[in-house]
Amino acid sequence: MKAWAPLRTEVRAFLAEEIGRGGFVPLVDSWARGFSRDFSRRLAARGWVGMTVPQEYGGAGRSHVERFVVAEELLAAGAPVLAHWAAERQVAPMLLRIGTEEQKSRLLPGIVRGELSFGIGLSEPDSGSDLASVRTRATRVDGGWAITGQKVWTSAGDRVDHMFVLCRTGDSEDRHHGLSQLMVSTDAEGFRARPIVTMSGEAEFAEIFLDKVFVPDADVIGEIGRGWQQATQELGWERSGPDRYLSTFVLLARFLALEAPALDADRGRLAARLSALRELSWQVAEKGQAGLDFGADAALAKDAGTTFEQESVEIVRRALGSDVRRHPELQRLLHAAQFASPTFTLRGGTNEILRTITARQLVAS
């Protein structure tokens, strides 16, 4: 038996109980669409939020591999994890690596309890995947910084408590220099978030407006001028997890369970690819646990995983055709997956950008 098998069993039992009592309805793309502070707090009460945070900051001090196991089960069940996802996936590891002692003591316990929610302010209008073209600027003022600018496509940006904002704090001919990360409180004067309603009728993203928002020096993340390096390291955690190949799993699970031998070829191919992607992502988690550089591995995992997610939706649609109407739950999930699918290969960096990162690593090695 694997060392983490009891943990997996425990999480599955908890999720079955949650679904059974109506705690949540399984969602496609649940880590980007399912925002429930109540669920995050119930999960945190079990010790399953911010699992890698050391005990001195209220965490369990567990491994990244154990966190991976819990994340897999949550995503496979379609659980609403968005309220704590960025906080524990990216923010907590970043604070542990480069945060001040005061920031760790102030923020990590709230993350572990499922009480603090974070957004990541990277993308800007008209910038596409060119992260270095950031125009949001922070200027020095007495006791801190004043940020002015605009962010877009920020997941849950209208519902979170804080945002890590990538902004310009200096000028340089090299666009990758002069960038910094500041933490903005969403209740600060001058901060405004406008939900972006997509064609599905949902508003999973928001557009952020910053008008001279004051950020005290205590909320500077890492070092002034090292924002590019910090943001790209952070993106490694964002790109490498099971959320990059399990967004459509609740749909696939029901498709794989159908009593229809004629679908076996399609289902076999999907299952084989899913298994390979899981192994790739698992290896990235092990690299992270070992403290190794996994940026290029994460880019490859996200490229392959999100391509699979998009293609899997189309495979299910073509295989079932109009017969999907005979399966109402499957039809509901397929409908949601079709609306969500275009975003899979965009968020966290387009696949073209990721392939460039992977290619550079291959050339360098």
GROMACS .gro file of C-alpha atoms in nm:
model
  365
    1MET     CA    1   0.000   0.000   0.000
    2LYS     CA    2   0.129   0.347  -0.087
    3ALA     CA    3   0.214   0.561   0.214
    4TRP     CA    4  -0.052   0.815   0.116
    5ALA     CA    5  -0.329   0.561   0.042
    6PRO     CA    6  -0.504   0.618   0.380
    7LEU     CA    7  -0.505   0.992   0.312
    8ARG     CA    8  -0.667   0.937  -0.029
    9THR     CA    9  -0.931   0.710   0.126
   10GLU     CA   10  -1.007   0.966   0.395
   11VAL     CA   11  -1.049   1.249   0.143
   12ARG     CA   12  -1.276   1.038  -0.078
   13ALA     CA   13  -1.498   0.954   0.220
   14PHE     CA   14  -1.523   1.322   0.313
   15LEU     CA   15  -1.616   1.421  -0.043
   16ALA     CA   16  -1.876   1.146  -0.074
   17GLU     CA   17  -2.033   1.270   0.248
   18GLU     CA   18  -2.029   1.629   0.121
   19ILE     CA   19  -2.200   1.535  -0.205
   20GLY     CA   20  -2.447   1.309  -0.026
   21ARG     CA   21  -2.568   1.584   0.204
   22GLY     CA   22  -2.578   1.844  -0.075
   23GLY     CA   23  -2.261   2.021   0.031
   24PHE     CA   24  -2.177   2.084  -0.334
   25VAL     CA   25  -2.277   1.987  -0.687
   26PRO     CA   26  -1.984   1.843  -0.890
   27LEU     CA   27  -1.852   2.097  -1.140
   28VAL     CA   28  -1.641   2.088  -1.452
   29ASP     CA   29  -1.344   2.321  -1.405
   30SER     CA   30  -1.423   2.342  -1.035
   31TRP     CA   31  -1.094   2.508  -0.940
   32ALA     CA   32  -1.179   2.804  -1.164
   33ARG     CA   33  -1.559   2.813  -1.124
   34GLY     CA   34  -1.644   2.680  -0.778
   35PHE     CA   35  -1.605   2.956  -0.517
   36SER     CA   36  -1.729   2.854  -0.171
   37ARG     CA   37  -1.571   2.994   0.141
   38ASP     CA   38  -1.781   2.756   0.351
   39PHE     CA   39  -1.647   2.451   0.170
   40SER     CA   40  -1.290   2.579   0.197
   41ARG     CA   41  -1.332   2.623   0.572
   42ARG     CA   42  -1.475   2.272   0.612
   43LEU     CA   43  -1.181   2.137   0.416
   44ALA     CA   44  -0.939   2.342   0.624
   45ALA     CA   45  -1.088   2.201   0.943
   46ARG     CA   46  -0.962   1.861   0.822
   47GLY     CA   47  -0.612   2.001   0.772
   48TRP     CA   48  -0.634   1.989   0.393
   49VAL     CA   49  -0.576   2.353   0.304
   50GLY     CA   50  -0.221   2.488   0.303
   51MET     CA   51  -0.096   2.140   0.381
   52THR     CA   52   0.271   2.221   0.317
   53VAL     CA   53   0.275   2.517   0.558
   54PRO     CA   54   0.496   2.439   0.859
   55GLN     CA   55   0.334   2.382   1.198
   56GLU     CA   56   0.483   2.703   1.338
   57TYR     CA   57   0.246   2.896   1.109
   58GLY     CA   58  -0.057   2.678   1.180
   59GLY     CA   59  -0.006   2.426   0.900
   60ALA     CA   60   0.048   2.053   0.902
   61GLY     CA   61   0.396   2.060   0.752
   62ARG     CA   62   0.305   1.788   0.504
   63SER     CA   63   0.473   1.718   0.171
   64HIS     CA   64   0.391   1.854  -0.173
   65VAL     CA   65   0.316   1.497  -0.278
   66GLU     CA   66   0.050   1.467  -0.006
   67ARG     CA   67  -0.095   1.798  -0.115
   68PHE     CA   68  -0.101   1.659  -0.471
   69VAL     CA   69  -0.303   1.356  -0.352
   70VAL     CA   70  -0.566   1.577  -0.186
   71ALA     CA   71  -0.581   1.811  -0.488
   72GLU     CA   72  -0.637   1.515  -0.721
   73GLU     CA   73  -0.933   1.392  -0.519
   74LEU     CA   74  -1.089   1.737  -0.491
   75LEU     CA   75  -1.065   1.798  -0.865
   76ALA     CA   76  -1.181   1.448  -0.954
   77ALA     CA   77  -1.492   1.509  -0.745
   78GLY     CA   78  -1.554   1.853  -0.898
   79ALA     CA   79  -1.535   2.021  -0.557
   80PRO     CA   80  -1.562   2.406  -0.529
   81VAL     CA   81  -1.204   2.490  -0.429
   82LEU     CA   82  -1.153   2.831  -0.591
   83ALA     CA   83  -1.183   3.027  -0.265
   84HIS     CA   84  -0.855   2.883  -0.137
   85TRP     CA   85  -0.688   2.753  -0.455
   86ALA     CA   86  -0.450   3.037  -0.542
   87ALA     CA   87  -0.376   3.094  -0.174
   88GLU     CA   88  -0.242   2.747  -0.114
   89ARG     CA   89  -0.120   2.661  -0.464
   90GLN     CA   90   0.094   2.973  -0.518
   91VAL     CA   91   0.076   3.228  -0.240
   92ALA     CA   92   0.171   3.005   0.052
   93PRO     CA   93   0.477   2.852  -0.124
   94MET     CA   94   0.586   3.199  -0.231
   95LEU     CA   95   0.553   3.345   0.119
   96LEU     CA   96   0.747   3.052   0.263
   97ARG     CA   97   1.025   3.111   0.011
   98ILE     CA   98   1.058   3.491   0.000
   99GLY     CA   99   0.811   3.640   0.249
  100THR     CA  100   0.920   3.830   0.557
  101GLU     CA  101   0.872   3.671   0.897
  102GLU     CA  102   0.599   3.925   0.969
  103GLN     CA  103   0.415   3.836   0.644
  104LYS     CA  104   0.435   3.465   0.719
  105SER     CA  105   0.300   3.509   1.071
  106ARG     CA  106   0.024   3.742   0.953
  107LEU     CA  107  -0.098   3.560   0.642
  108LEU     CA  108  -0.018   3.190   0.655
  109PRO     CA  109  -0.246   3.099   0.950
  110GLY     CA  110  -0.544   3.257   0.769
  111ILE     CA  111  -0.464   3.061   0.454
  112VAL     CA  112  -0.442   2.736   0.650
  113ARG     CA  113  -0.780   2.804   0.813
  114GLY     CA  114  -0.937   2.866   0.472
  115GLU     CA  115  -1.020   3.222   0.572
  116LEU     CA  116  -0.800   3.427   0.338
  117SER     CA  117  -0.859   3.428  -0.035
  118PHE     CA  118  -0.610   3.558  -0.293
  119GLY     CA  119  -0.609   3.663  -0.656
  120ILE     CA  120  -0.306   3.691  -0.884
  121GLY     CA  121  -0.284   4.015  -1.084
  122LEU     CA  122  -0.067   3.942  -1.386
  123SER     CA  123  -0.249   3.983  -1.720
  124GLU     CA  124  -0.330   4.327  -1.857
  125PRO     CA  125  -0.548   4.456  -2.142
  126ASP     CA  126  -0.389   4.428  -2.489
  127SER     CA  127  -0.092   4.232  -2.352
  128GLY     CA  128  -0.194   3.876  -2.440
  129SER     CA  129   0.065   3.638  -2.295
  130ASP     CA  130   0.341   3.900  -2.302
  131LEU     CA  131   0.382   3.930  -1.928
  132ALA     CA  132   0.684   4.158  -1.964
  133SER     CA  133   0.463   4.428  -2.118
  134VAL     CA  134   0.315   4.516  -1.778
  135ARG     CA  135   0.217   4.883  -1.759
  136THR     CA  136   0.059   4.898  -1.413
  137ARG     CA  137   0.294   5.122  -1.216
  138ALA     CA  138   0.373   5.173  -0.849
  139THR     CA  139   0.539   5.496  -0.736
  140ARG     CA  140   0.714   5.556  -0.407
  141VAL     CA  141   0.515   5.750  -0.147
  142ASP     CA  142   0.559   5.809   0.225
  143GLY     CA  143   0.550   5.470   0.398
  144GLY     CA  144   0.488   5.262   0.091
  145TRP     CA  145   0.373   5.265  -0.271
  146ALA     CA  146   0.081   5.396  -0.478
  147ILE     CA  147  -0.034   5.165  -0.759
  148THR     CA  148  -0.221   5.278  -1.067
  149GLY     CA  149  -0.315   5.053  -1.356
  150GLN     CA  150  -0.542   4.777  -1.477
  151LYS     CA  151  -0.547   4.396  -1.466
  152VAL     CA  152  -0.777   4.160  -1.650
  153TRP     CA  153  -0.880   3.793  -1.648
  154THR     CA  154  -0.813   3.768  -1.276
  155SER     CA  155  -0.985   3.459  -1.137
  156ALA     CA  156  -1.238   3.557  -0.866
  157GLY     CA  157  -1.086   3.905  -0.860
  158ASP     CA  158  -1.415   4.050  -0.738
  159ARG     CA  159  -1.442   3.807  -0.445
  160VAL     CA  160  -1.094   3.767  -0.297
  161ASP     CA  161  -0.944   3.943   0.006
  162HIS     CA  162  -0.601   4.024  -0.137
  163MET     CA  163  -0.422   4.034  -0.471
  164PHE     CA  164  -0.057   3.984  -0.558
  165VAL     CA  165  -0.005   4.252  -0.825
  166LEU     CA  166   0.286   4.254  -1.069
  167CYS     CA  167   0.373   4.616  -1.144
  168ARG     CA  168   0.650   4.846  -1.261
  169THR     CA  169   0.852   5.014  -0.990
  170GLY     CA  170   1.143   5.121  -1.210
  171ASP     CA  171   1.245   5.189  -1.570
  172SER     CA  172   1.483   4.985  -1.782
  173GLU     CA  173   1.548   4.915  -2.148
  174ASP     CA  174   1.504   4.548  -2.058
  175ARG     CA  175   1.131   4.505  -1.994
  176HIS     CA  176   1.199   4.215  -1.757
  177HIS     CA  177   1.373   4.452  -1.515
  178GLY     CA  178   1.206   4.708  -1.293
  179LEU     CA  179   0.912   4.484  -1.200
  180SER     CA  180   0.796   4.412  -0.846
  181GLN     CA  181   0.513   4.233  -0.667
  182LEU     CA  182   0.295   4.411  -0.414
  183MET     CA  183   0.005   4.274  -0.213
  184VAL     CA  184  -0.309   4.482  -0.247
  185SER     CA  185  -0.606   4.455  -0.012
  186THR     CA  186  -0.926   4.452  -0.214
  187ASP     CA  187  -1.103   4.678   0.035
  188ALA     CA  188  -0.839   4.949  -0.011
  189GLU     CA  189  -0.942   5.291  -0.137
  190GLY     CA  190  -0.899   5.312  -0.514
  191PHE     CA  191  -0.940   4.938  -0.577
  192ARG     CA  192  -1.231   4.837  -0.799
  193ALA     CA  193  -1.321   4.499  -0.949
  194ARG     CA  194  -1.569   4.443  -1.230
  195PRO     CA  195  -1.687   4.086  -1.300
  196ILE     CA  196  -1.644   3.963  -1.658
  197VAL     CA  197  -1.954   3.773  -1.763
  198THR     CA  198  -1.870   3.512  -2.025
  199MET     CA  199  -2.098   3.352  -2.283
  200SER     CA  200  -2.188   3.084  -2.027
  201GLY     CA  201  -2.352   3.352  -1.814
  202GLU     CA  202  -2.097   3.303  -1.537
  203ALA     CA  203  -1.839   3.549  -1.408
  204GLU     CA  204  -1.536   3.348  -1.305
  205PHE     CA  205  -1.297   3.630  -1.401
  206ALA     CA  206  -1.282   3.998  -1.316
  207GLU     CA  207  -1.126   4.315  -1.450
  208ILE     CA  208  -0.931   4.509  -1.187
  209PHE     CA  209  -0.886   4.887  -1.171
  210LEU     CA  210  -0.624   5.042  -0.945
  211ASP     CA  211  -0.633   5.417  -0.887
  212LYS     CA  212  -0.347   5.528  -0.662
  213VAL     CA  213  -0.405   5.234  -0.428
  214PHE     CA  214  -0.177   5.264  -0.127
  215VAL     CA  215   0.033   4.961  -0.037
  216PRO     CA  216   0.244   4.982   0.280
  217ASP     CA  217   0.606   4.870   0.272
  218ALA     CA  218   0.504   4.570   0.485
  219ASP     CA  219   0.310   4.435   0.186
  220VAL     CA  220   0.596   4.435  -0.064
  221ILE     CA  221   0.644   4.071  -0.166
  222GLY     CA  222   1.007   3.969  -0.199
  223GLU     CA  223   1.247   4.227  -0.337
  224ILE     CA  224   1.173   4.544  -0.527
  225GLY     CA  225   1.292   4.494  -0.884
  226ARG     CA  226   1.278   4.112  -0.877
  227GLY     CA  227   0.912   4.078  -0.973
  228TRP     CA  228   0.984   3.901  -1.302
  229GLN     CA  229   1.189   3.626  -1.140
  230GLN     CA  230   0.936   3.585  -0.859
  231ALA     CA  231   0.635   3.573  -1.090
  232THR     CA  232   0.789   3.314  -1.320
  233GLN     CA  233   0.880   3.092  -1.025
  234GLU     CA  234   0.527   3.127  -0.895
  235LEU     CA  235   0.388   3.026  -1.234
  236GLY     CA  236   0.569   2.694  -1.199
  237TRP     CA  237   0.336   2.600  -0.915
  238GLU     CA  238   0.035   2.733  -1.107
  239ARG     CA  239   0.112   2.535  -1.422
  240SER     CA  240   0.219   2.199  -1.287
  241GLY     CA  241  -0.063   2.071  -1.072
  242PRO     CA  242  -0.340   1.819  -1.141
  243ASP     CA  243  -0.576   2.109  -1.218
  244ARG     CA  244  -0.409   2.123  -1.561
  245TYR     CA  245  -0.541   1.784  -1.671
  246LEU     CA  246  -0.836   1.715  -1.437
  247SER     CA  247  -1.057   2.014  -1.519
  248THR     CA  248  -1.285   1.788  -1.725
  249PHE     CA  249  -1.252   1.472  -1.514
  250VAL     CA  250  -1.607   1.476  -1.375
  251LEU     CA  251  -1.727   1.469  -1.736
  252LEU     CA  252  -1.482   1.196  -1.838
  253ALA     CA  253  -1.565   0.980  -1.536
  254ARG     CA  254  -1.930   0.964  -1.638
  255PHE     CA  255  -1.837   0.905  -2.001
  256LEU     CA  256  -1.604   0.620  -1.905
  257ALA     CA  257  -1.874   0.463  -1.689
  258LEU     CA  258  -2.136   0.436  -1.968
  259GLU     CA  259  -2.250   0.089  -2.068
  260ALA     CA  260  -2.160   0.129  -2.435
  261PRO     CA  261  -1.899  -0.108  -2.587
  262ALA     CA  262  -1.895   0.100  -2.908
  263LEU     CA  263  -1.724   0.378  -2.711
  264ASP     CA  264  -1.442   0.158  -2.582
  265ALA     CA  265  -1.180   0.277  -2.833
  266ASP     CA  266  -1.236   0.645  -2.749
  267ARG     CA  267  -1.247   0.569  -2.378
  268GLY     CA  268  -0.930   0.364  -2.392
  269ARG     CA  269  -0.737   0.643  -2.561
  270LEU     CA  270  -0.863   0.898  -2.309
  271ALA     CA  271  -0.773   0.678  -2.012
  272ALA     CA  272  -0.423   0.610  -2.149
  273ARG     CA  273  -0.348   0.978  -2.203
  274LEU     CA  274  -0.486   1.067  -1.862
  275SER     CA  275  -0.257   0.812  -1.700
  276ALA     CA  276   0.051   0.951  -1.878
  277LEU     CA  277  -0.037   1.309  -1.784
  278ARG     CA  278  -0.083   1.212  -1.423
  279GLU     CA  279   0.264   1.056  -1.416
  280LEU     CA  280   0.415   1.372  -1.569
  281SER     CA  281   0.246   1.600  -1.318
  282TRP     CA  282   0.335   1.367  -1.030
  283GLN     CA  283   0.703   1.389  -1.125
  284VAL     CA  284   0.684   1.768  -1.118
  285ALA     CA  285   0.537   1.753  -0.766
  286GLU     CA  286   0.826   1.529  -0.660
  287LYS     CA  287   1.075   1.779  -0.806
  288GLY     CA  288   0.909   2.057  -0.612
  289GLN     CA  289   0.928   1.852  -0.295
  290ALA     CA  290   1.300   1.796  -0.356
  291GLY     CA  291   1.358   2.169  -0.407
  292LEU     CA  292   1.463   2.127  -0.772
  293ASP     CA  293   1.394   2.369  -1.057
  294PHE     CA  294   1.081   2.251  -1.235
  295GLY     CA  295   0.982   2.553  -1.445
  296ALA     CA  296   1.030   2.383  -1.783
  297ASP     CA  297   0.870   2.061  -1.657
  298ALA     CA  298   0.568   2.263  -1.540
  299ALA     CA  299   0.539   2.430  -1.882
  300LEU     CA  300   0.541   2.091  -2.053
  301ALA     CA  301   0.286   1.950  -1.807
  302LYS     CA  302   0.048   2.241  -1.863
  303ASP     CA  303   0.087   2.231  -2.242
  304ALA     CA  304   0.014   1.859  -2.263
  305GLY     CA  305  -0.253   1.866  -1.993
  306THR     CA  306  -0.462   2.155  -2.122
  307THR     CA  307  -0.441   2.026  -2.479
  308PHE     CA  308  -0.581   1.699  -2.349
  309GLU     CA  309  -0.858   1.880  -2.162
  310GLN     CA  310  -0.973   2.062  -2.475
  311GLU     CA  311  -0.954   1.755  -2.697
  312SER     CA  312  -1.134   1.536  -2.443
  313VAL     CA  313  -1.439   1.762  -2.454
  314GLU     CA  314  -1.459   1.731  -2.831
  315ILE     CA  315  -1.408   1.353  -2.819
  316VAL     CA  316  -1.700   1.313  -2.578
  317ARG     CA  317  -1.920   1.545  -2.785
  318ARG     CA  318  -1.851   1.359  -3.111
  319ALA     CA  319  -1.881   1.015  -2.954
  320LEU     CA  320  -2.220   1.077  -2.797
  321GLY     CA  321  -2.381   1.310  -3.047
  322SER     CA  322  -2.752   1.357  -2.982
  323ASP     CA  323  -2.753   1.052  -2.753
  324VAL     CA  324  -2.613   1.273  -2.478
  325ARG     CA  325  -2.972   1.383  -2.411
  326ARG     CA  326  -3.037   1.039  -2.265
  327HIS     CA  327  -2.791   1.121  -1.987
  328PRO     CA  328  -2.898   1.450  -1.822
  329GLU     CA  329  -2.606   1.474  -1.577
  330LEU     CA  330  -2.352   1.403  -1.849
  331GLN     CA  331  -2.523   1.654  -2.074
  332ARG     CA  332  -2.503   1.921  -1.802
  333LEU     CA  333  -2.132   1.863  -1.756
  334LEU     CA  334  -2.062   1.853  -2.132
  335HIS     CA  335  -2.245   2.182  -2.178
  336ALA     CA  336  -2.035   2.344  -1.904
  337ALA     CA  337  -1.713   2.194  -2.041
  338GLN     CA  338  -1.779   2.330  -2.391
  339PHE     CA  339  -1.812   2.683  -2.254
  340ALA     CA  340  -1.503   2.650  -2.033
  341SER     CA  341  -1.284   2.474  -2.292
  342PRO     CA  342  -1.149   2.783  -2.477
  343THR     CA  343  -0.984   2.909  -2.158
  344PHE     CA  344  -0.792   2.588  -2.081
  345THR     CA  345  -0.494   2.666  -2.306
  346LEU     CA  346  -0.491   3.040  -2.229
  347ARG     CA  347  -0.485   3.088  -1.852
  348GLY     CA  348  -0.145   3.054  -1.692
  349GLY     CA  349   0.027   3.122  -2.025
  350THR     CA  350  -0.072   3.018  -2.375
  351ASN     CA  351   0.055   2.688  -2.508
  352GLU     CA  352   0.272   2.868  -2.763
  353ILE     CA  353   0.456   3.045  -2.480
  354LEU     CA  354   0.489   2.720  -2.287
  355ARG     CA  355   0.639   2.540  -2.586
  356THR     CA  356   0.898   2.815  -2.617
  357ILE     CA  357   0.993   2.767  -2.250
  358THR     CA  358   1.020   2.392  -2.300
  359ALA     CA  359   1.226   2.428  -2.620
  360ARG     CA  360   1.471   2.667  -2.455
  361GLN     CA  361   1.524   2.422  -2.173
  362LEU     CA  362   1.587   2.140  -2.417
  363VAL     CA  363   1.841   2.350  -2.607
  364ALA     CA  364   2.013   2.453  -2.285
  365SER     CA  365   2.043   2.093  -2.169
   0.00000   0.00000   0.00000
